[in-house]
Amino acid sequence: PRVDIAGIDAGRKMVILARNLGINVNLEDVQVESLIPQEIVDKVYANTDRDTITTGVLRDIKVVDALYHQKVLDAKKDDCVLRYKFSIEKSSGKCTCGIVAVPRTDPLFRLKENENLVAFETERYATSPLIVKGAAAGPDLCASGIFADLLRLTRASAANSS
């Protein structure tokens, strides 16, 4: 779970998206806001059993409960909600992700649990971004995406060897 809540997985996804946009970026170039302190990210747990580590991480992250509770309250005061937002600026190559308070006018405001959203702000979609929204991946959708990528690579490899 630490890969997700530390933002490492988010950073990796941003690198993939940015590279698909033609931006030469590495994970080290992405500004990632972790949801947990670095001490928890780096902590070595005595037992390497996955369930034991998960239980330990869930116990340890209670140290940030008050911080995020206050952030939620502050966002509500401004009629906002908190979201973990990615931003890729093609012109500068800047990639960032972190917790932000979004107002009702932001497409992320209406995002439900277990959904992802991508908003494309381009010259064509400058006044109203193109929105792609759907279920978060999960293991089944992720596996089907990897399988589709493998098929695409196999076809490309076969075409190049002919």
Coordinates of N, CA, C and O in Angstrom, one line a residue:
P1 N 0.8 -1.2 0.0 CA 0.0 0.0 0.0 C 0.8 1.3 0.0 O 0.4 2.3 -0.4
R2 N 2.1 1.2 0.4 CA 2.9 2.4 0.5 C 3.2 3.0 -0.8 O 3.3 4.2 -1.0
V3 N 3.3 2.1 -1.9 CA 3.6 2.6 -3.2 C 2.5 3.6 -3.7 O 2.7 4.6 -4.3
D4 N 1.2 3.2 -3.3 CA 0.1 4.0 -3.7 C 0.0 5.3 -2.9 O -0.1 6.4 -3.4
I5 N 0.1 5.2 -1.6 CA -0.1 6.4 -0.7 C 1.1 7.3 -0.6 O 1.0 8.4 -0.2
A6 N 2.2 6.8 -1.1 CA 3.4 7.6 -1.1 C 3.5 8.4 -2.4 O 4.4 9.2 -2.6
G7 N 2.6 8.1 -3.4 CA 2.6 8.8 -4.7 C 3.5 8.2 -5.7 O 3.6 8.7 -6.8
I8 N 4.2 7.1 -5.3 CA 5.2 6.5 -6.3 C 4.4 5.9 -7.5 O 4.9 6.2 -8.6
D9 N 3.3 5.3 -7.3 CA 2.5 4.7 -8.4 C 2.0 5.9 -9.3 O 2.0 5.8 -10.5
A10 N 1.5 6.9 -8.6 CA 1.0 8.1 -9.4 C 2.1 8.7 -10.2 O 1.9 9.0 -11.4
G11 N 3.3 8.8 -9.7 CA 4.5 9.3 -10.4 C 4.8 8.5 -11.6 O 5.1 9.0 -12.7
R12 N 4.8 7.2 -11.4 CA 5.0 6.3 -12.6 C 4.0 6.4 -13.7 O 4.3 6.5 -14.9
K13 N 2.7 6.6 -13.3 CA 1.7 6.8 -14.3 C 1.9 8.1 -15.0 O 1.6 8.2 -16.2
M14 N 2.3 9.1 -14.3 CA 2.5 10.4 -14.9 C 3.7 10.3 -15.9 O 3.6 10.9 -17.0
V15 N 4.7 9.6 -15.6 CA 5.8 9.4 -16.6 C 5.3 8.7 -17.8 O 5.6 9.2 -19.0
I16 N 4.5 7.7 -17.7 CA 3.9 7.0 -18.9 C 3.1 8.0 -19.7 O 3.3 8.1 -20.9
L17 N 2.2 8.8 -19.1 CA 1.4 9.7 -19.8 C 2.2 10.8 -20.5 O 2.0 11.1 -21.6
A18 N 3.2 11.3 -19.7 CA 4.0 12.4 -20.3 C 4.8 11.9 -21.5 O 4.9 12.6 -22.5
R19 N 5.4 10.7 -21.4 CA 6.1 10.2 -22.5 C 5.2 10.0 -23.7 O 5.7 10.1 -24.8
N20 N 4.0 9.6 -23.5 CA 3.1 9.4 -24.6 C 2.7 10.8 -25.2 O 2.3 10.8 -26.4
L21 N 2.9 11.8 -24.5 CA 2.7 13.2 -25.0 C 4.0 13.7 -25.7 O 4.0 14.9 -26.1
G22 N 5.1 12.9 -25.7 CA 6.3 13.3 -26.3 C 7.2 14.1 -25.4 O 8.2 14.7 -25.8
I23 N 7.0 14.0 -24.1 CA 7.8 14.7 -23.1 C 8.9 13.7 -22.6 O 8.5 12.6 -22.1
N24 N 10.1 14.1 -22.6 CA 11.2 13.3 -22.1 C 11.3 13.5 -20.6 O 11.9 14.5 -20.2
V25 N 10.7 12.6 -19.8 CA 10.7 12.8 -18.4 C 11.0 11.4 -17.7 O 10.7 10.4 -18.3
N26 N 11.6 11.5 -16.6 CA 11.8 10.3 -15.7 C 11.1 10.5 -14.4 O 10.7 11.6 -14.1
L27 N 11.0 9.4 -13.6 CA 10.3 9.5 -12.3 C 10.9 10.6 -11.4 O 10.2 11.3 -10.7
E28 N 12.2 10.7 -11.5 CA 12.9 11.7 -10.6 C 12.5 13.2 -11.0 O 12.6 14.1 -10.2
D29 N 12.0 13.4 -12.2 CA 11.6 14.7 -12.7 C 10.2 15.1 -12.2 O 9.8 16.3 -12.3
V30 N 9.4 14.1 -11.7 CA 8.0 14.4 -11.3 C 8.0 14.9 -9.9 O 8.6 14.3 -9.0
Q31 N 7.3 16.0 -9.7 CA 7.1 16.5 -8.3 C 5.9 15.8 -7.7 O 4.7 16.0 -8.1
V32 N 6.1 14.9 -6.7 CA 5.1 14.1 -6.1 C 4.9 14.4 -4.7 O 5.9 14.4 -3.9
E33 N 3.7 14.7 -4.3 CA 3.4 14.9 -2.9 C 2.9 13.6 -2.3 O 1.9 13.0 -2.7
S34 N 3.7 13.1 -1.4 CA 3.3 11.8 -0.7 C 2.2 12.1 0.3 O 2.1 13.2 0.9
L35 N 1.3 11.2 0.5 CA 0.3 11.3 1.5 C 0.7 10.9 2.9 O 0.0 11.1 3.9
I36 N 1.9 10.3 3.0 CA 2.5 9.9 4.2 C 3.9 10.4 4.4 O 4.6 10.6 3.5
P37 N 4.3 10.5 5.7 CA 5.7 11.0 5.9 C 6.7 10.0 5.4 O 6.5 8.8 5.3
Q38 N 7.9 10.5 5.0 CA 9.0 9.7 4.4 C 9.4 8.6 5.3 O 9.8 7.5 4.9
E39 N 9.3 8.8 6.7 CA 9.7 7.8 7.6 C 8.9 6.5 7.4 O 9.4 5.4 7.6
I40 N 7.6 6.7 7.1 CA 6.7 5.5 6.9 C 7.0 4.8 5.5 O 7.0 3.6 5.4
V41 N 7.3 5.7 4.5 CA 7.7 5.1 3.2 C 8.9 4.3 3.3 O 9.0 3.2 2.8
D42 N 9.9 4.7 4.1 CA 11.2 4.0 4.2 C 11.2 2.9 5.3 O 12.2 2.2 5.4
K43 N 10.2 2.9 6.1 CA 10.2 2.0 7.3 C 10.4 0.5 6.8 O 9.7 0.1 5.9
V44 N 11.3 -0.2 7.6 CA 11.4 -1.6 7.3 C 10.7 -2.3 8.5 O 11.0 -2.1 9.6
Y45 N 9.7 -3.2 8.1 CA 8.9 -3.9 9.1 C 9.6 -5.2 9.4 O 10.1 -5.9 8.4
A46 N 9.5 -5.7 10.6 CA 10.2 -6.9 11.0 C 9.7 -8.1 10.3 O 10.5 -8.9 9.8
N47 N 8.5 -8.2 10.1 CA 7.9 -9.4 9.3 C 7.6 -8.9 7.9 O 7.0 -7.9 7.7
T48 N 8.1 -9.7 6.9 CA 7.9 -9.3 5.5 C 6.6 -9.8 4.9 O 6.4 -9.6 3.7
D49 N 5.8 -10.4 5.7 CA 4.5 -10.9 5.3 C 3.6 -9.7 4.8 O 3.5 -8.7 5.6
R50 N 3.0 -9.7 3.7 CA 2.3 -8.6 3.1 C 1.2 -8.1 4.0 O 1.0 -6.9 4.2
D51 N 0.4 -9.0 4.6 CA -0.7 -8.6 5.5 C -0.1 -7.9 6.7 O -0.7 -7.0 7.2
T52 N 1.0 -8.4 7.3 CA 1.6 -7.8 8.5 C 2.1 -6.4 8.1 O 1.9 -5.5 8.9
I53 N 2.7 -6.2 7.0 CA 3.2 -4.9 6.6 C 2.0 -4.0 6.4 O 2.0 -2.8 6.8
T54 N 0.9 -4.4 5.7 CA -0.3 -3.6 5.5 C -0.8 -3.2 6.8 O -1.2 -2.0 7.0
T55 N -1.0 -4.1 7.8 CA -1.5 -3.7 9.1 C -0.6 -2.7 9.8 O -1.1 -1.7 10.4
G56 N 0.7 -2.9 9.7 CA 1.7 -1.9 10.2 C 1.6 -0.6 9.6 O 1.6 0.5 10.3
V57 N 1.5 -0.5 8.3 CA 1.3 0.8 7.6 C 0.1 1.5 8.0 O 0.0 2.7 8.3
L58 N -1.1 0.7 8.0 CA -2.3 1.3 8.4 C -2.3 1.9 9.9 O -2.9 2.9 10.2
R59 N -1.6 1.2 10.7 CA -1.4 1.7 12.1 C -0.5 2.9 12.1 O -0.9 3.9 12.8
D60 N 0.5 2.9 11.4 CA 1.5 4.0 11.4 C 0.9 5.3 10.8 O 1.3 6.4 11.2
I61 N 0.1 5.2 9.8 CA -0.4 6.4 9.1 C -1.4 7.2 9.9 O -1.8 8.3 9.5
K62 N -1.8 6.6 11.0 CA -2.7 7.4 11.9 C -2.1 8.7 12.3 O -2.8 9.6 12.7
V63 N -0.8 8.8 12.2 CA -0.1 10.1 12.6 C -0.6 11.3 11.7 O -0.4 12.4 12.1
V64 N -1.1 11.0 10.5 CA -1.5 12.1 9.6 C -3.0 12.3 9.6 O -3.5 13.2 8.9
D65 N -3.7 11.6 10.5 CA -5.2 11.7 10.5 C -5.6 13.2 10.8 O -6.5 13.7 10.2
A66 N -5.0 13.8 11.8 CA -5.4 15.1 12.2 C -5.1 16.1 11.1 O -5.9 17.0 10.8
L67 N -4.0 15.9 10.5 CA -3.6 16.8 9.4 C -4.6 16.8 8.2 O -5.1 17.8 7.8
Y68 N -5.0 15.6 7.8 CA -5.9 15.5 6.7 C -7.4 15.8 7.1 O -8.1 16.4 6.3
H69 N -7.7 15.6 8.4 CA -9.0 16.0 8.9 C -9.1 17.5 8.8 O -10.1 18.1 8.3
Q70 N -8.0 18.2 9.2 CA -8.1 19.7 9.1 C -8.1 20.2 7.6 O -8.8 21.1 7.3
K71 N -7.4 19.5 6.7 CA -7.5 19.8 5.3 C -8.9 19.7 4.7 O -9.3 20.5 4.0
V72 N -9.5 18.6 5.1 CA -10.9 18.4 4.7 C -11.8 19.5 5.2 O -12.6 20.1 4.4
L73 N -11.7 19.9 6.5 CA -12.5 21.0 7.0 C -12.2 22.3 6.3 O -13.2 23.0 6.0
D74 N -11.0 22.6 6.1 CA -10.6 23.8 5.4 C -11.2 23.8 4.0 O -11.7 24.9 3.5
A75 N -11.1 22.7 3.3 CA -11.7 22.7 1.9 C -13.2 22.9 2.0 O -13.8 23.6 1.2
K76 N -13.9 22.2 2.9 CA -15.3 22.4 3.1 C -15.7 23.8 3.3 O -16.8 24.3 2.8
K77 N -14.9 24.5 4.1 CA -15.2 26.0 4.4 C -15.3 26.8 3.1 O -16.1 27.7 3.0
D78 N -14.5 26.4 2.1 CA -14.5 27.1 0.8 C -15.3 26.4 -0.2 O -15.2 26.6 -1.4
D79 N -16.2 25.5 0.2 CA -17.1 24.7 -0.6 C -16.3 23.9 -1.7 O -16.6 23.8 -2.9
C80 N -15.2 23.3 -1.2 CA -14.3 22.5 -2.1 C -14.2 21.1 -1.5 O -14.7 20.8 -0.4
V81 N -13.6 20.2 -2.3 CA -13.3 18.8 -1.8 C -11.8 18.6 -2.1 O -11.3 19.2 -3.0
L82 N -11.2 17.7 -1.4 CA -9.8 17.3 -1.7 C -9.8 16.2 -2.7 O -10.5 15.3 -2.7
R83 N -8.8 16.4 -3.6 CA -8.6 15.4 -4.7 C -7.1 15.3 -4.9 O -6.3 16.2 -4.7
Y84 N -6.6 14.1 -5.3 CA -5.2 13.9 -5.6 C -5.1 14.1 -7.1 O -5.7 13.4 -7.9
K85 N -4.5 15.2 -7.5 CA -4.5 15.7 -8.8 C -3.1 15.6 -9.5 O -2.1 16.0 -8.9
F86 N -3.2 15.1 -10.7 CA -2.0 15.1 -11.6 C -2.1 16.3 -12.5 O -3.1 16.7 -12.9
S87 N -0.9 16.9 -12.9 CA -0.9 17.9 -13.9 C 0.4 17.8 -14.7 O 1.5 17.6 -14.2
I88 N 0.2 17.7 -16.0 CA 1.3 17.6 -17.0 C 1.2 18.8 -17.9 O 0.2 19.0 -18.6
E89 N 2.2 19.7 -17.9 CA 2.2 20.8 -18.8 C 3.2 20.5 -19.9 O 4.4 20.5 -19.7
K90 N 2.6 20.3 -21.1 CA 3.4 19.9 -22.2 C 4.5 20.9 -22.6 O 5.6 20.6 -22.9
S91 N 4.1 22.2 -22.6 CA 5.0 23.2 -23.0 C 6.3 23.3 -22.1 O 7.4 23.5 -22.7
S92 N 6.2 23.1 -20.8 CA 7.3 23.2 -19.9 C 7.9 21.8 -19.6 O 9.0 21.7 -19.1
G93 N 7.1 20.8 -19.8 CA 7.5 19.4 -19.3 C 7.3 19.2 -17.8 O 7.7 18.2 -17.3
K94 N 6.7 20.2 -17.2 CA 6.5 20.1 -15.7 C 5.4 19.1 -15.4 O 4.3 19.1 -15.9
C95 N 5.7 18.1 -14.5 CA 4.7 17.1 -14.0 C 4.6 17.2 -12.5 O 5.7 17.1 -11.8
T96 N 3.4 17.4 -12.0 CA 3.2 17.4 -10.6 C 2.0 16.6 -10.2 O 1.1 16.4 -11.0
C97 N 2.0 16.1 -8.9 CA 0.8 15.5 -8.4 C 0.8 15.7 -6.9 O 1.8 15.6 -6.3
G98 N -0.4 15.9 -6.4 CA -0.6 16.1 -5.0 C -2.0 16.4 -4.6 O -2.9 16.5 -5.4
I99 N -2.2 16.6 -3.3 CA -3.6 16.9 -2.8 C -3.9 18.4 -3.0 O -3.1 19.2 -2.7
V100 N -5.0 18.6 -3.6 CA -5.5 20.0 -3.8 C -7.0 20.1 -3.5 O -7.7 19.1 -3.6
A101 N -7.4 21.3 -3.1 CA -8.8 21.5 -2.8 C -9.4 22.0 -4.2 O -8.9 23.0 -4.7
V102 N -10.4 21.3 -4.7 CA -11.0 21.7 -5.9 C -12.4 22.2 -5.7 O -13.2 21.7 -4.9
P103 N -12.7 23.3 -6.4 CA -14.1 23.9 -6.3 C -15.1 23.1 -7.1 O -14.8 22.3 -7.9
R104 N -16.4 23.5 -6.9 CA -17.5 22.8 -7.7 C -17.3 22.9 -9.2 O -17.8 22.0 -9.9
T105 N -16.6 23.9 -9.7 CA -16.5 24.1 -11.1 C -15.4 23.2 -11.7 O -15.4 23.0 -12.9
D106 N -14.6 22.5 -10.9 CA -13.6 21.6 -11.4 C -14.2 20.3 -11.7 O -14.9 19.7 -10.8
P107 N -13.8 19.7 -12.8 CA -14.4 18.3 -13.1 C -14.1 17.3 -12.0 O -14.8 16.3 -11.8
L108 N -13.0 17.5 -11.3 CA -12.6 16.5 -10.3 C -13.6 16.6 -9.1 O -13.7 15.6 -8.3
F109 N -14.3 17.6 -8.9 CA -15.2 17.8 -7.8 C -16.2 16.6 -7.8 O -16.6 16.1 -6.7
R110 N -16.8 16.3 -8.9 CA -17.8 15.3 -9.0 C -17.3 13.8 -9.1 O -18.1 12.9 -9.2
L111 N -16.0 13.7 -9.0 CA -15.4 12.4 -9.1 C -15.9 11.5 -7.9 O -15.8 11.9 -6.8
K112 N -16.3 10.3 -8.2 CA -16.8 9.4 -7.2 C -15.6 8.4 -6.8 O -14.6 8.3 -7.5
E113 N -15.8 7.8 -5.6 CA -14.9 6.8 -5.2 C -14.6 5.7 -6.3 O -15.5 5.3 -6.9
N114 N -13.4 5.4 -6.4 CA -13.0 4.3 -7.4 C -13.2 4.8 -8.8 O -13.5 4.0 -9.7
E115 N -13.0 6.1 -9.1 CA -13.1 6.6 -10.5 C -11.8 7.4 -10.8 O -11.2 7.9 -9.8
N116 N -11.5 7.4 -12.0 CA -10.4 8.2 -12.5 C -10.9 9.2 -13.5 O -11.9 8.9 -14.2
L117 N -10.2 10.3 -13.7 CA -10.6 11.3 -14.7 C -9.4 12.0 -15.3 O -8.4 12.2 -14.6
V118 N -9.5 12.1 -16.6 CA -8.4 12.9 -17.3 C -9.1 14.0 -18.0 O -10.1 13.8 -18.7
A119 N -8.6 15.2 -17.8 CA -9.1 16.4 -18.5 C -8.0 16.9 -19.5 O -6.9 17.2 -19.0
F120 N -8.3 17.0 -20.8 CA -7.3 17.5 -21.8 C -7.7 18.9 -22.0 O -8.7 19.2 -22.6
E121 N -6.7 19.8 -21.7 CA -6.8 21.2 -22.0 C -5.9 21.5 -23.1 O -4.7 21.5 -22.9
T122 N -6.4 21.7 -24.3 CA -5.6 21.9 -25.5 C -6.1 23.2 -26.2 O -7.0 23.8 -25.7
E123 N -5.5 23.5 -27.3 CA -5.9 24.7 -28.1 C -7.4 24.5 -28.4 O -8.2 25.5 -28.3
R124 N -7.8 23.4 -28.9 CA -9.1 23.1 -29.3 C -10.1 23.1 -28.1 O -11.2 23.5 -28.2
Y125 N -9.6 22.6 -27.0 CA -10.4 22.5 -25.8 C -10.0 23.4 -24.7 O -9.8 23.1 -23.5
A126 N -9.7 24.7 -25.1 CA -9.2 25.7 -24.1 C -10.3 26.1 -23.2 O -10.0 26.3 -22.0
T127 N -11.5 26.4 -23.6 CA -12.5 26.9 -22.8 C -13.3 25.8 -22.0 O -13.8 26.1 -20.9
S128 N -13.3 24.6 -22.6 CA -14.0 23.5 -21.9 C -13.2 22.2 -22.2 O -13.2 21.7 -23.3
P129 N -12.4 21.7 -21.2 CA -11.6 20.6 -21.5 C -12.3 19.3 -21.9 O -13.5 19.1 -21.5
L130 N -11.7 18.5 -22.7 CA -12.2 17.2 -23.0 C -12.0 16.3 -21.8 O -10.9 16.1 -21.3
I131 N -13.1 15.7 -21.4 CA -13.1 14.8 -20.1 C -13.2 13.4 -20.5 O -14.1 13.0 -21.2
V132 N -12.3 12.6 -19.9 CA -12.4 11.1 -20.0 C -12.5 10.6 -18.6 O -11.6 10.9 -17.8
K133 N -13.6 9.9 -18.3 CA -13.8 9.5 -16.9 C -14.3 8.0 -16.9 O -15.0 7.6 -17.8
G134 N -13.8 7.3 -15.9 CA -14.2 5.9 -15.9 C -13.7 5.2 -14.6 O -13.1 5.9 -13.7
A135 N -14.0 4.0 -14.5 CA -13.6 3.2 -13.3 C -12.1 3.2 -13.1 O -11.4 3.1 -14.1
A136 N -11.7 3.2 -11.9 CA -10.2 3.0 -11.6 C -9.9 1.6 -12.0 O -10.7 0.7 -12.0
A137 N -8.6 1.4 -12.3 CA -8.2 0.1 -12.9 C -8.6 -1.1 -12.1 O -9.3 -2.0 -12.5
G138 N -8.0 -1.3 -10.9 CA -8.1 -2.5 -10.2 C -7.4 -3.6 -10.9 O -6.9 -3.4 -12.0
P139 N -7.3 -4.8 -10.3 CA -6.5 -5.9 -10.9 C -7.0 -6.4 -12.2 O -6.2 -6.6 -13.1
D140 N -8.3 -6.5 -12.4 CA -8.8 -7.1 -13.7 C -8.5 -6.2 -14.9 O -8.1 -6.6 -15.9
L141 N -8.9 -4.9 -14.7 CA -8.7 -3.9 -15.8 C -7.2 -3.7 -16.1 O -6.8 -3.6 -17.2
C142 N -6.4 -3.7 -15.0 CA -5.0 -3.6 -15.2 C -4.4 -4.7 -16.0 O -3.6 -4.6 -16.9
A143 N -4.8 -6.0 -15.6 CA -4.3 -7.2 -16.3 C -4.7 -7.1 -17.8 O -3.9 -7.5 -18.7
S144 N -6.0 -6.7 -18.1 CA -6.4 -6.7 -19.5 C -5.6 -5.6 -20.3 O -5.3 -5.8 -21.4
G145 N -5.3 -4.5 -19.6 CA -4.5 -3.5 -20.3 C -3.1 -4.0 -20.6 O -2.5 -3.7 -21.7
I146 N -2.5 -4.7 -19.6 CA -1.1 -5.3 -19.9 C -1.2 -6.3 -21.0 O -0.3 -6.3 -21.9
F147 N -2.2 -7.1 -21.0 CA -2.4 -8.1 -22.1 C -2.5 -7.4 -23.4 O -1.9 -7.9 -24.4
A148 N -3.3 -6.4 -23.5 CA -3.5 -5.6 -24.8 C -2.2 -5.1 -25.2 O -1.8 -5.1 -26.4
D149 N -1.4 -4.5 -24.3 CA 0.0 -4.0 -24.6 C 0.9 -5.1 -25.2 O 1.6 -4.9 -26.1
L150 N 0.8 -6.3 -24.5 CA 1.7 -7.4 -25.0 C 1.3 -7.8 -26.4 O 2.1 -8.1 -27.2
L151 N 0.0 -7.9 -26.7 CA -0.5 -8.2 -28.0 C 0.0 -7.2 -29.0 O 0.4 -7.5 -30.1
R152 N -0.1 -5.9 -28.7 CA 0.3 -4.8 -29.6 C 1.8 -4.9 -29.9 O 2.2 -4.8 -31.0
L153 N 2.6 -5.2 -28.8 CA 4.0 -5.3 -29.0 C 4.4 -6.5 -29.8 O 5.3 -6.5 -30.7
T154 N 3.7 -7.6 -29.6 CA 3.9 -8.9 -30.4 C 3.6 -8.6 -31.9 O 4.4 -9.0 -32.7
R155 N 2.5 -7.9 -32.2 CA 2.2 -7.6 -33.6 C 3.2 -6.7 -34.2 O 3.6 -6.9 -35.3
A156 N 3.7 -5.7 -33.4 CA 4.7 -4.8 -34.0 C 6.0 -5.5 -34.2 O 6.6 -5.3 -35.2
S157 N 6.4 -6.4 -33.3 CA 7.6 -7.2 -33.5 C 7.5 -8.1 -34.7 O 8.5 -8.2 -35.4
A158 N 6.4 -8.7 -34.8 CA 6.2 -9.7 -36.0 C 6.2 -8.9 -37.3 O 6.8 -9.3 -38.3
A159 N 5.6 -7.7 -37.3 CA 5.6 -6.9 -38.5 C 7.0 -6.4 -38.9 O 7.4 -6.3 -40.1
N160 N 7.8 -6.1 -37.9 CA 9.2 -5.6 -38.1 C 10.1 -6.7 -38.6 O 11.1 -6.5 -39.2
S161 N 9.8 -8.0 -38.2 CA 10.7 -9.1 -38.6 C 10.3 -9.7 -40.0 O 11.1 -10.4 -40.5
S162 N 9.2 -9.2 -40.5 CA 8.9 -9.7 -41.9 C 9.6 -9.0 -43.0 O 10.0 -8.0 -42.9

